[in-house]
Amino acid sequence: MSFKELPHIKARPGDIAKNVIAVGDPGRVDLLSQLLEERRVVNEHRGLKVVTGTYKGVKVSIATHGIGCPSAMIVFEELGILGARRFVRVGTTGGLRRDIRVGDVVVATGAGYTQGGCGLGQYMPGICGATSPHPVLTARIMESLSRHGVRFLAGPVYSSDAFYAEDPSFAEKMSHLGFVAVEMEAAGLFALGWMRGWETATVLVVSDVLPSEEKVFLTTAELADKFTSVAKAVLDVFSELRD
C-alpha cells in the first residue's frame, strides 16, 4: 500500500514516530501533547488528531484512535504502515469490583472479548486471538509507574463492543470471571500487536465504577492530573528504549 492511499490518517512518511501513545479522546491528545517538545499536528482528518514531537530527545506520536476496536484498529494499522512499532493505549475504564475507586490506575495484563467480537472475527475466523500485551514493555511501564509514585492495579480487562449493552448483572458476572475493569480497545490492540510484530501495552484510569450506587463518570479534564502522571511514566519508558 502506498502512503497516498491511506484514507484515515493523512500523515506522510516521517510524520509518525516509532513510539505511540494512543487515546480515545482528542482532548487527551491536546492534554498529553503538552509534555512534548517540538510538537506539531500531523493529522486531524476525521477527527483522528495525531501530534508528533519529542520527549527527552526521543520522537513520540500521540494519536486519537476513536471509540471501540473497529475504529481503533483502523488507526493502529495505518499508524503501523507509517512506521509505528510500539503502542501504549492510555484510556479510561469502568471498574468492575467494589474495591476499585474512580481515579485508580489499571495496567492491563490481558484482555477478554466476546467470541468473534472486537472486529477480530474478520481477522481470524473461528480463532480466539492472542490478546495479551507485550510482557517486557508492560513490566517496564509498571516499574516506571512505581518510580513516579503512581499506584496501580494489574489485572485482565474486558474489551466490550457495546457501551450501553450491559445488563445490571454484568459487573458481578465479569468480576467473578476475574476481570477487573471494562473498556473497548485493548483486545484489538493486543491481538494486532502479535500479528504485526508490535510491542503493545494498555494503562487505564478508572472513570466510573459499575457496581457503585453513585453513578459518576469523570472526563479527561477531571482526570487530567492522573492522565498526565501516567503519560509521564510511559514517556520515560519510551526515552529509555531508543531502539
mmCIF file of N, CA and C in Angstrom, residues 108-222:
data_model
loop_
_atom_site.group_PDB
_atom_site.id
_atom_site.type_symbol
_atom_site.label_atom_id
_atom_site.label_comp_id
_atom_site.label_asym_id
_atom_site.label_seq_id
_atom_site.Cartn_x
_atom_site.Cartn_y
_atom_site.Cartn_z
ATOM 1 N N ALA A 108 -3.332 -3.263 32.182
ATOM 2 C CA ALA A 108 -3.962 -4.467 31.633
ATOM 3 C C ALA A 108 -2.917 -5.558 31.408
ATOM 4 N N THR A 109 -3.140 -6.716 32.025
ATOM 5 C CA THR A 109 -2.261 -7.868 31.831
ATOM 6 C C THR A 109 -2.810 -8.821 30.775
ATOM 7 N N GLY A 110 -3.989 -8.535 30.281
ATOM 8 C CA GLY A 110 -4.630 -9.310 29.234
ATOM 9 C C GLY A 110 -5.984 -8.692 28.964
ATOM 10 N N ALA A 111 -6.643 -9.146 27.892
ATOM 11 C CA ALA A 111 -7.955 -8.589 27.551
ATOM 12 C C ALA A 111 -8.852 -9.689 26.997
ATOM 13 N N GLY A 112 -10.009 -9.866 27.636
ATOM 14 C CA GLY A 112 -11.011 -10.771 27.109
ATOM 15 C C GLY A 112 -11.938 -10.035 26.160
ATOM 16 N N TYR A 113 -12.660 -10.793 25.358
ATOM 17 C CA TYR A 113 -13.628 -10.188 24.445
ATOM 18 C C TYR A 113 -14.658 -11.229 24.060
ATOM 19 N N THR A 114 -15.799 -10.778 23.556
ATOM 20 C CA THR A 114 -16.839 -11.686 23.119
ATOM 21 C C THR A 114 -16.367 -12.455 21.893
ATOM 22 N N GLN A 115 -16.608 -13.753 21.864
ATOM 23 C CA GLN A 115 -16.147 -14.580 20.754
ATOM 24 C C GLN A 115 -16.619 -14.006 19.417
ATOM 25 N N GLY A 116 -15.676 -13.758 18.529
ATOM 26 C CA GLY A 116 -15.983 -13.160 17.238
ATOM 27 C C GLY A 116 -16.084 -11.652 17.274
ATOM 28 N N GLY A 117 -15.957 -11.055 18.447
ATOM 29 C CA GLY A 117 -16.117 -9.615 18.600
ATOM 30 C C GLY A 117 -14.839 -8.836 18.364
ATOM 31 N N CYS A 118 -14.910 -7.539 18.645
ATOM 32 C CA CYS A 118 -13.785 -6.607 18.514
ATOM 33 C C CYS A 118 -13.248 -6.522 17.087
ATOM 34 N N GLY A 119 -14.027 -6.969 16.101
ATOM 35 C CA GLY A 119 -13.531 -6.996 14.729
ATOM 36 C C GLY A 119 -12.552 -8.118 14.465
ATOM 37 N N LEU A 120 -12.184 -8.865 15.526
ATOM 38 C CA LEU A 120 -11.166 -9.895 15.377
ATOM 39 C C LEU A 120 -11.686 -11.120 14.630
ATOM 40 N N GLY A 121 -13.011 -11.304 14.631
ATOM 41 C CA GLY A 121 -13.571 -12.423 13.890
ATOM 42 C C GLY A 121 -13.286 -12.336 12.404
ATOM 43 N N GLN A 122 -13.093 -11.135 11.900
ATOM 44 C CA GLN A 122 -12.776 -10.969 10.476
ATOM 45 C C GLN A 122 -11.287 -11.166 10.202
ATOM 46 N N TYR A 123 -10.448 -10.939 11.204
ATOM 47 C CA TYR A 123 -9.023 -11.200 11.055
ATOM 48 C C TYR A 123 -8.713 -12.688 11.172
ATOM 49 N N MET A 124 -9.404 -13.370 12.080
ATOM 50 C CA MET A 124 -9.085 -14.769 12.387
ATOM 51 C C MET A 124 -10.364 -15.549 12.634
ATOM 52 N N PRO A 125 -11.147 -15.847 11.605
ATOM 53 C CA PRO A 125 -12.422 -16.549 11.785
ATOM 54 C C PRO A 125 -12.249 -17.862 12.538
ATOM 55 N N GLY A 126 -13.080 -18.030 13.566
ATOM 56 C CA GLY A 126 -13.066 -19.272 14.330
ATOM 57 C C GLY A 126 -11.951 -19.408 15.334
ATOM 58 N N ILE A 127 -11.123 -18.381 15.477
ATOM 59 C CA ILE A 127 -9.984 -18.443 16.390
ATOM 60 C C ILE A 127 -10.087 -17.298 17.396
ATOM 61 N N CYS A 128 -9.836 -17.594 18.659
ATOM 62 C CA CYS A 128 -9.735 -16.551 19.678
ATOM 63 C C CYS A 128 -8.302 -16.027 19.672
ATOM 64 N N GLY A 129 -8.154 -14.749 19.445
ATOM 65 C CA GLY A 129 -6.826 -14.167 19.263
ATOM 66 C C GLY A 129 -5.995 -14.132 20.533
ATOM 67 N N ALA A 130 -4.692 -13.932 20.347
ATOM 68 C CA ALA A 130 -3.761 -13.787 21.467
ATOM 69 C C ALA A 130 -3.851 -12.361 21.974
ATOM 70 N N THR A 131 -4.636 -12.154 23.029
ATOM 71 C CA THR A 131 -4.909 -10.795 23.494
ATOM 72 C C THR A 131 -4.221 -10.515 24.822
ATOM 73 N N SER A 132 -2.903 -10.635 24.790
ATOM 74 C CA SER A 132 -2.076 -10.234 25.927
ATOM 75 C C SER A 132 -1.122 -9.150 25.453
ATOM 76 N N PRO A 133 -0.726 -8.246 26.341
ATOM 77 C CA PRO A 133 0.199 -7.188 25.947
ATOM 78 C C PRO A 133 1.621 -7.730 25.850
ATOM 79 N N HIS A 134 2.516 -6.912 25.335
ATOM 80 C CA HIS A 134 3.926 -7.302 25.313
ATOM 81 C C HIS A 134 4.442 -7.334 26.750
ATOM 82 N N PRO A 135 4.977 -8.462 27.211
ATOM 83 C CA PRO A 135 5.305 -8.574 28.640
ATOM 84 C C PRO A 135 6.429 -7.665 29.097
ATOM 85 N N VAL A 136 7.458 -7.494 28.279
ATOM 86 C CA VAL A 136 8.596 -6.675 28.707
ATOM 87 C C VAL A 136 8.197 -5.199 28.759
ATOM 88 N N LEU A 137 7.503 -4.722 27.718
ATOM 89 C CA LEU A 137 7.045 -3.328 27.727
ATOM 90 C C LEU A 137 6.122 -3.073 28.908
ATOM 91 N N THR A 138 5.207 -3.995 29.168
ATOM 92 C CA THR A 138 4.269 -3.823 30.280
ATOM 93 C C THR A 138 5.003 -3.800 31.615
ATOM 94 N N ALA A 139 5.983 -4.677 31.778
ATOM 95 C CA ALA A 139 6.761 -4.690 33.022
ATOM 96 C C ALA A 139 7.530 -3.386 33.206
ATOM 97 N N ARG A 140 8.087 -2.868 32.123
ATOM 98 C CA ARG A 140 8.817 -1.596 32.204
ATOM 99 C C ARG A 140 7.879 -0.458 32.605
ATOM 100 N N ILE A 141 6.674 -0.470 32.067
ATOM 101 C CA ILE A 141 5.709 0.573 32.415
ATOM 102 C C ILE A 141 5.314 0.478 33.881
ATOM 103 N N MET A 142 5.096 -0.729 34.374
ATOM 104 C CA MET A 142 4.753 -0.890 35.787
ATOM 105 C C MET A 142 5.882 -0.385 36.680
ATOM 106 N N GLU A 143 7.127 -0.676 36.311
ATOM 107 C CA GLU A 143 8.265 -0.182 37.085
ATOM 108 C C GLU A 143 8.323 1.349 37.061
ATOM 109 N N SER A 144 8.057 1.928 35.888
ATOM 110 C CA SER A 144 8.089 3.384 35.760
ATOM 111 C C SER A 144 6.964 4.035 36.558
ATOM 112 N N LEU A 145 5.769 3.451 36.511
ATOM 113 C CA LEU A 145 4.671 3.979 37.322
ATOM 114 C C LEU A 145 5.046 3.991 38.795
ATOM 115 N N SER A 146 5.664 2.920 39.252
ATOM 116 C CA SER A 146 6.083 2.852 40.663
ATOM 117 C C SER A 146 7.102 3.934 40.980
ATOM 118 N N ARG A 147 8.062 4.148 40.090
ATOM 119 C CA ARG A 147 9.067 5.201 40.303
ATOM 120 C C ARG A 147 8.424 6.571 40.378
ATOM 121 N N HIS A 148 7.351 6.764 39.616
ATOM 122 C CA HIS A 148 6.646 8.049 39.608
ATOM 123 C C HIS A 148 5.643 8.169 40.758
ATOM 124 N N GLY A 149 5.559 7.149 41.588
ATOM 125 C CA GLY A 149 4.640 7.195 42.718
ATOM 126 C C GLY A 149 3.188 6.984 42.342
ATOM 127 N N VAL A 150 2.936 6.382 41.180
ATOM 128 C CA VAL A 150 1.569 6.115 40.730
ATOM 129 C C VAL A 150 1.181 4.690 41.140
ATOM 130 N N ARG A 151 0.263 4.584 42.064
ATOM 131 C CA ARG A 151 -0.206 3.267 42.479
ATOM 132 C C ARG A 151 -1.120 2.696 41.404
ATOM 133 N N PHE A 152 -1.052 1.391 41.198
ATOM 134 C CA PHE A 152 -1.849 0.783 40.132
ATOM 135 C C PHE A 152 -2.258 -0.637 40.518
ATOM 136 N N LEU A 153 -3.294 -1.092 39.859
ATOM 137 C CA LEU A 153 -3.757 -2.472 39.947
ATOM 138 C C LEU A 153 -3.446 -3.132 38.621
ATOM 139 N N ALA A 154 -2.815 -4.296 38.632
ATOM 140 C CA ALA A 154 -2.541 -5.038 37.412
ATOM 141 C C ALA A 154 -3.520 -6.205 37.313
ATOM 142 N N GLY A 155 -4.170 -6.336 36.171
ATOM 143 C CA GLY A 155 -5.122 -7.432 36.002
ATOM 144 C C GLY A 155 -5.748 -7.417 34.626
ATOM 145 N N PRO A 156 -6.514 -8.456 34.288
ATOM 146 C CA PRO A 156 -7.147 -8.534 32.967
ATOM 147 C C PRO A 156 -8.372 -7.642 32.861
ATOM 148 N N VAL A 157 -8.571 -7.092 31.675
ATOM 149 C CA VAL A 157 -9.729 -6.253 31.397
ATOM 150 C C VAL A 157 -10.608 -6.944 30.356
ATOM 151 N N TYR A 158 -11.830 -6.476 30.253
ATOM 152 C CA TYR A 158 -12.749 -6.999 29.239
ATOM 153 C C TYR A 158 -12.996 -5.908 28.209
ATOM 154 N N SER A 159 -12.779 -6.227 26.932
ATOM 155 C CA SER A 159 -12.989 -5.266 25.855
ATOM 156 C C SER A 159 -14.377 -5.465 25.265
ATOM 157 N N SER A 160 -15.259 -4.541 25.576
ATOM 158 C CA SER A 160 -16.653 -4.619 25.155
ATOM 159 C C SER A 160 -16.854 -3.934 23.813
ATOM 160 N N ASP A 161 -17.818 -4.409 23.043
ATOM 161 C CA ASP A 161 -18.169 -3.779 21.773
ATOM 162 C C ASP A 161 -19.348 -2.821 21.894
ATOM 163 N N ALA A 162 -20.012 -2.803 23.044
ATOM 164 C CA ALA A 162 -21.248 -2.027 23.165
ATOM 165 C C ALA A 162 -21.295 -1.321 24.514
ATOM 166 N N PHE A 163 -21.111 -0.018 24.484
ATOM 167 C CA PHE A 163 -21.001 0.764 25.718
ATOM 168 C C PHE A 163 -22.263 0.673 26.577
ATOM 169 N N TYR A 164 -23.430 0.631 25.942
ATOM 170 C CA TYR A 164 -24.686 0.686 26.691
ATOM 171 C C TYR A 164 -25.408 -0.655 26.785
ATOM 172 N N ALA A 165 -24.761 -1.743 26.388
ATOM 173 C CA ALA A 165 -25.475 -3.025 26.287
ATOM 174 C C ALA A 165 -25.494 -3.843 27.576
ATOM 175 N N GLU A 166 -24.627 -3.516 28.537
ATOM 176 C CA GLU A 166 -24.509 -4.366 29.717
ATOM 177 C C GLU A 166 -25.774 -4.330 30.574
ATOM 178 N N ASP A 167 -26.169 -5.508 31.059
ATOM 179 C CA ASP A 167 -27.314 -5.574 31.970
ATOM 180 C C ASP A 167 -26.833 -5.373 33.404
ATOM 181 N N PRO A 168 -27.748 -5.245 34.372
ATOM 182 C CA PRO A 168 -27.328 -4.950 35.753
ATOM 183 C C PRO A 168 -26.398 -5.994 36.373
ATOM 184 N N SER A 169 -26.403 -7.221 35.862
ATOM 185 C CA SER A 169 -25.561 -8.271 36.436
ATOM 186 C C SER A 169 -24.177 -8.336 35.791
ATOM 187 N N PHE A 170 -23.918 -7.455 34.818
ATOM 188 C CA PHE A 170 -22.678 -7.536 34.040
ATOM 189 C C PHE A 170 -21.436 -7.441 34.923
ATOM 190 N N ALA A 171 -21.378 -6.441 35.788
ATOM 191 C CA ALA A 171 -20.186 -6.231 36.602
ATOM 192 C C ALA A 171 -19.921 -7.426 37.511
ATOM 193 N N GLU A 172 -20.968 -7.945 38.150
ATOM 194 C CA GLU A 172 -20.787 -9.086 39.045
ATOM 195 C C GLU A 172 -20.297 -10.308 38.274
ATOM 196 N N LYS A 173 -20.906 -10.551 37.126
ATOM 197 C CA LYS A 173 -20.509 -11.700 36.305
ATOM 198 C C LYS A 173 -19.053 -11.596 35.871
ATOM 199 N N MET A 174 -18.659 -10.442 35.353
ATOM 200 C CA MET A 174 -17.306 -10.285 34.827
ATOM 201 C C MET A 174 -16.251 -10.278 35.933
ATOM 202 N N SER A 175 -16.588 -9.695 37.066
ATOM 203 C CA SER A 175 -15.624 -9.704 38.167
ATOM 204 C C SER A 175 -15.415 -11.118 38.696
ATOM 205 N N HIS A 176 -16.482 -11.920 38.700
ATOM 206 C CA HIS A 176 -16.344 -13.319 39.111
ATOM 207 C C HIS A 176 -15.484 -14.113 38.135
ATOM 208 N N LEU A 177 -15.452 -13.677 36.885
ATOM 209 C CA LEU A 177 -14.612 -14.340 35.878
ATOM 210 C C LEU A 177 -13.165 -13.844 35.922
ATOM 211 N N GLY A 178 -12.888 -12.890 36.819
ATOM 212 C CA GLY A 178 -11.515 -12.441 37.011
ATOM 213 C C GLY A 178 -11.166 -11.111 36.395
ATOM 214 N N PHE A 179 -12.097 -10.507 35.657
ATOM 215 C CA PHE A 179 -11.815 -9.212 35.047
ATOM 216 C C PHE A 179 -11.922 -8.101 36.087
ATOM 217 N N VAL A 180 -11.005 -7.141 36.003
ATOM 218 C CA VAL A 180 -11.004 -6.051 36.977
ATOM 219 C C VAL A 180 -11.672 -4.792 36.443
ATOM 220 N N ALA A 181 -11.748 -4.657 35.107
ATOM 221 C CA ALA A 181 -12.293 -3.438 34.521
ATOM 222 C C ALA A 181 -12.775 -3.720 33.103
ATOM 223 N N VAL A 182 -13.611 -2.825 32.592
ATOM 224 C CA VAL A 182 -14.132 -2.963 31.237
ATOM 225 C C VAL A 182 -13.769 -1.725 30.423
ATOM 226 N N GLU A 183 -13.324 -1.940 29.189
ATOM 227 C CA GLU A 183 -13.019 -0.852 28.260
ATOM 228 C C GLU A 183 -13.372 -1.351 26.863
ATOM 229 N N MET A 184 -12.816 -0.760 25.793
ATOM 230 C CA MET A 184 -13.320 -1.103 24.462
ATOM 231 C C MET A 184 -12.259 -1.352 23.393
ATOM 232 N N GLU A 185 -10.977 -1.264 23.714
ATOM 233 C CA GLU A 185 -9.976 -1.344 22.648
ATOM 234 C C GLU A 185 -8.776 -2.253 22.895
ATOM 235 N N ALA A 186 -8.520 -2.661 24.128
ATOM 236 C CA ALA A 186 -7.270 -3.360 24.435
ATOM 237 C C ALA A 186 -7.129 -4.682 23.694
ATOM 238 N N ALA A 187 -8.202 -5.455 23.595
ATOM 239 C CA ALA A 187 -8.107 -6.764 22.945
ATOM 240 C C ALA A 187 -7.667 -6.627 21.495
ATOM 241 N N GLY A 188 -8.233 -5.654 20.789
ATOM 242 C CA GLY A 188 -7.848 -5.439 19.406
ATOM 243 C C GLY A 188 -6.401 -5.016 19.274
ATOM 244 N N LEU A 189 -5.952 -4.112 20.148
ATOM 245 C CA LEU A 189 -4.565 -3.659 20.118
ATOM 246 C C LEU A 189 -3.613 -4.820 20.369
ATOM 247 N N PHE A 190 -3.908 -5.614 21.398
ATOM 248 C CA PHE A 190 -3.002 -6.707 21.756
ATOM 249 C C PHE A 190 -2.916 -7.757 20.641
ATOM 250 N N ALA A 191 -4.064 -8.119 20.086
ATOM 251 C CA ALA A 191 -4.061 -9.119 19.015
ATOM 252 C C ALA A 191 -3.291 -8.617 17.794
ATOM 253 N N LEU A 192 -3.533 -7.364 17.414
ATOM 254 C CA LEU A 192 -2.796 -6.800 16.282
ATOM 255 C C LEU A 192 -1.299 -6.748 16.573
ATOM 256 N N GLY A 193 -0.947 -6.468 17.828
ATOM 257 C CA GLY A 193 0.464 -6.410 18.187
ATOM 258 C C GLY A 193 1.188 -7.702 17.865
ATOM 259 N N TRP A 194 0.584 -8.826 18.241
ATOM 260 C CA TRP A 194 1.223 -10.114 17.965
ATOM 261 C C TRP A 194 1.192 -10.439 16.477
ATOM 262 N N MET A 195 0.127 -10.047 15.785
ATOM 263 C CA MET A 195 0.052 -10.309 14.346
ATOM 264 C C MET A 195 1.054 -9.475 13.555
ATOM 265 N N ARG A 196 1.257 -8.238 13.971
ATOM 266 C CA ARG A 196 2.086 -7.301 13.192
ATOM 267 C C ARG A 196 3.513 -7.161 13.715
ATOM 268 N N GLY A 197 3.790 -7.746 14.877
ATOM 269 C CA GLY A 197 5.135 -7.638 15.431
ATOM 270 C C GLY A 197 5.394 -6.356 16.184
ATOM 271 N N TRP A 198 4.327 -5.741 16.720
ATOM 272 C CA TRP A 198 4.473 -4.523 17.519
ATOM 273 C C TRP A 198 4.567 -4.873 18.997
ATOM 274 N N GLU A 199 5.146 -3.959 19.777
ATOM 275 C CA GLU A 199 5.062 -4.027 21.232
ATOM 276 C C GLU A 199 3.845 -3.217 21.663
ATOM 277 N N THR A 200 3.015 -3.794 22.527
ATOM 278 C CA THR A 200 1.791 -3.102 22.944
ATOM 279 C C THR A 200 1.603 -3.176 24.455
ATOM 280 N N ALA A 201 0.898 -2.190 24.979
ATOM 281 C CA ALA A 201 0.535 -2.170 26.401
ATOM 282 C C ALA A 201 -0.679 -1.266 26.561
ATOM 283 N N THR A 202 -1.361 -1.401 27.672
ATOM 284 C CA THR A 202 -2.516 -0.554 27.970
ATOM 285 C C THR A 202 -2.510 -0.160 29.441
ATOM 286 N N VAL A 203 -2.625 1.145 29.689
ATOM 287 C CA VAL A 203 -2.754 1.685 31.041
ATOM 288 C C VAL A 203 -4.030 2.512 31.076
ATOM 289 N N LEU A 204 -4.872 2.256 32.065
ATOM 290 C CA LEU A 204 -6.207 2.846 32.110
ATOM 291 C C LEU A 204 -6.449 3.576 33.416
ATOM 292 N N VAL A 205 -7.217 4.651 33.331
ATOM 293 C CA VAL A 205 -7.647 5.383 34.522
ATOM 294 C C VAL A 205 -9.139 5.125 34.708
ATOM 295 N N VAL A 206 -9.530 4.740 35.900
ATOM 296 C CA VAL A 206 -10.933 4.415 36.188
ATOM 297 C C VAL A 206 -11.756 5.706 36.202
ATOM 298 N N SER A 207 -12.717 5.788 35.291
ATOM 299 C CA SER A 207 -13.577 6.973 35.203
ATOM 300 C C SER A 207 -14.933 6.739 35.851
ATOM 301 N N ASP A 208 -15.289 5.463 36.072
ATOM 302 C CA ASP A 208 -16.542 5.120 36.733
ATOM 303 C C ASP A 208 -16.417 3.712 37.291
ATOM 304 N N VAL A 209 -17.258 3.397 38.257
ATOM 305 C CA VAL A 209 -17.260 2.070 38.869
ATOM 306 C C VAL A 209 -18.657 1.498 38.713
ATOM 307 N N LEU A 210 -18.781 0.433 37.945
ATOM 308 C CA LEU A 210 -20.096 -0.082 37.592
ATOM 309 C C LEU A 210 -20.926 -0.529 38.792
ATOM 310 N N PRO A 211 -20.348 -1.214 39.809
ATOM 311 C CA PRO A 211 -21.188 -1.650 40.926
ATOM 312 C C PRO A 211 -21.568 -0.551 41.909
ATOM 313 N N SER A 212 -20.983 0.639 41.752
ATOM 314 C CA SER A 212 -21.217 1.707 42.714
ATOM 315 C C SER A 212 -22.654 2.212 42.640
ATOM 316 N N GLU A 213 -23.203 2.533 43.790
ATOM 317 C CA GLU A 213 -24.544 3.121 43.845
ATOM 318 C C GLU A 213 -24.535 4.546 43.309
ATOM 319 N N GLU A 214 -23.393 5.220 43.462
ATOM 320 C CA GLU A 214 -23.263 6.596 42.972
ATOM 321 C C GLU A 214 -22.725 6.566 41.542
ATOM 322 N N LYS A 215 -23.526 6.999 40.603
ATOM 323 C CA LYS A 215 -23.137 6.958 39.204
ATOM 324 C C LYS A 215 -22.333 8.205 38.844
ATOM 325 N N VAL A 216 -21.032 8.014 38.705
ATOM 326 C CA VAL A 216 -20.123 9.098 38.379
ATOM 327 C C VAL A 216 -19.320 8.667 37.160
ATOM 328 N N PHE A 217 -19.172 9.574 36.202
ATOM 329 C CA PHE A 217 -18.362 9.289 35.019
ATOM 330 C C PHE A 217 -17.498 10.508 34.757
ATOM 331 N N LEU A 218 -16.215 10.428 35.149
ATOM 332 C CA LEU A 218 -15.343 11.593 35.041
ATOM 333 C C LEU A 218 -14.752 11.720 33.644
ATOM 334 N N THR A 219 -14.485 12.940 33.241
ATOM 335 C CA THR A 219 -13.972 13.256 31.910
ATOM 336 C C THR A 219 -12.445 13.344 31.918
ATOM 337 N N THR A 220 -11.877 13.501 30.715
ATOM 338 C CA THR A 220 -10.437 13.714 30.595
ATOM 339 C C THR A 220 -10.003 14.926 31.403
ATOM 340 N N ALA A 221 -10.767 16.017 31.323
ATOM 341 C CA ALA A 221 -10.395 17.234 32.046
ATOM 342 C C ALA A 221 -10.384 16.994 33.557
ATOM 343 N N GLU A 222 -11.369 16.254 34.067
ATOM 344 C CA GLU A 222 -11.451 15.997 35.502
ATOM 345 C C GLU A 222 -10.372 15.029 35.977
#
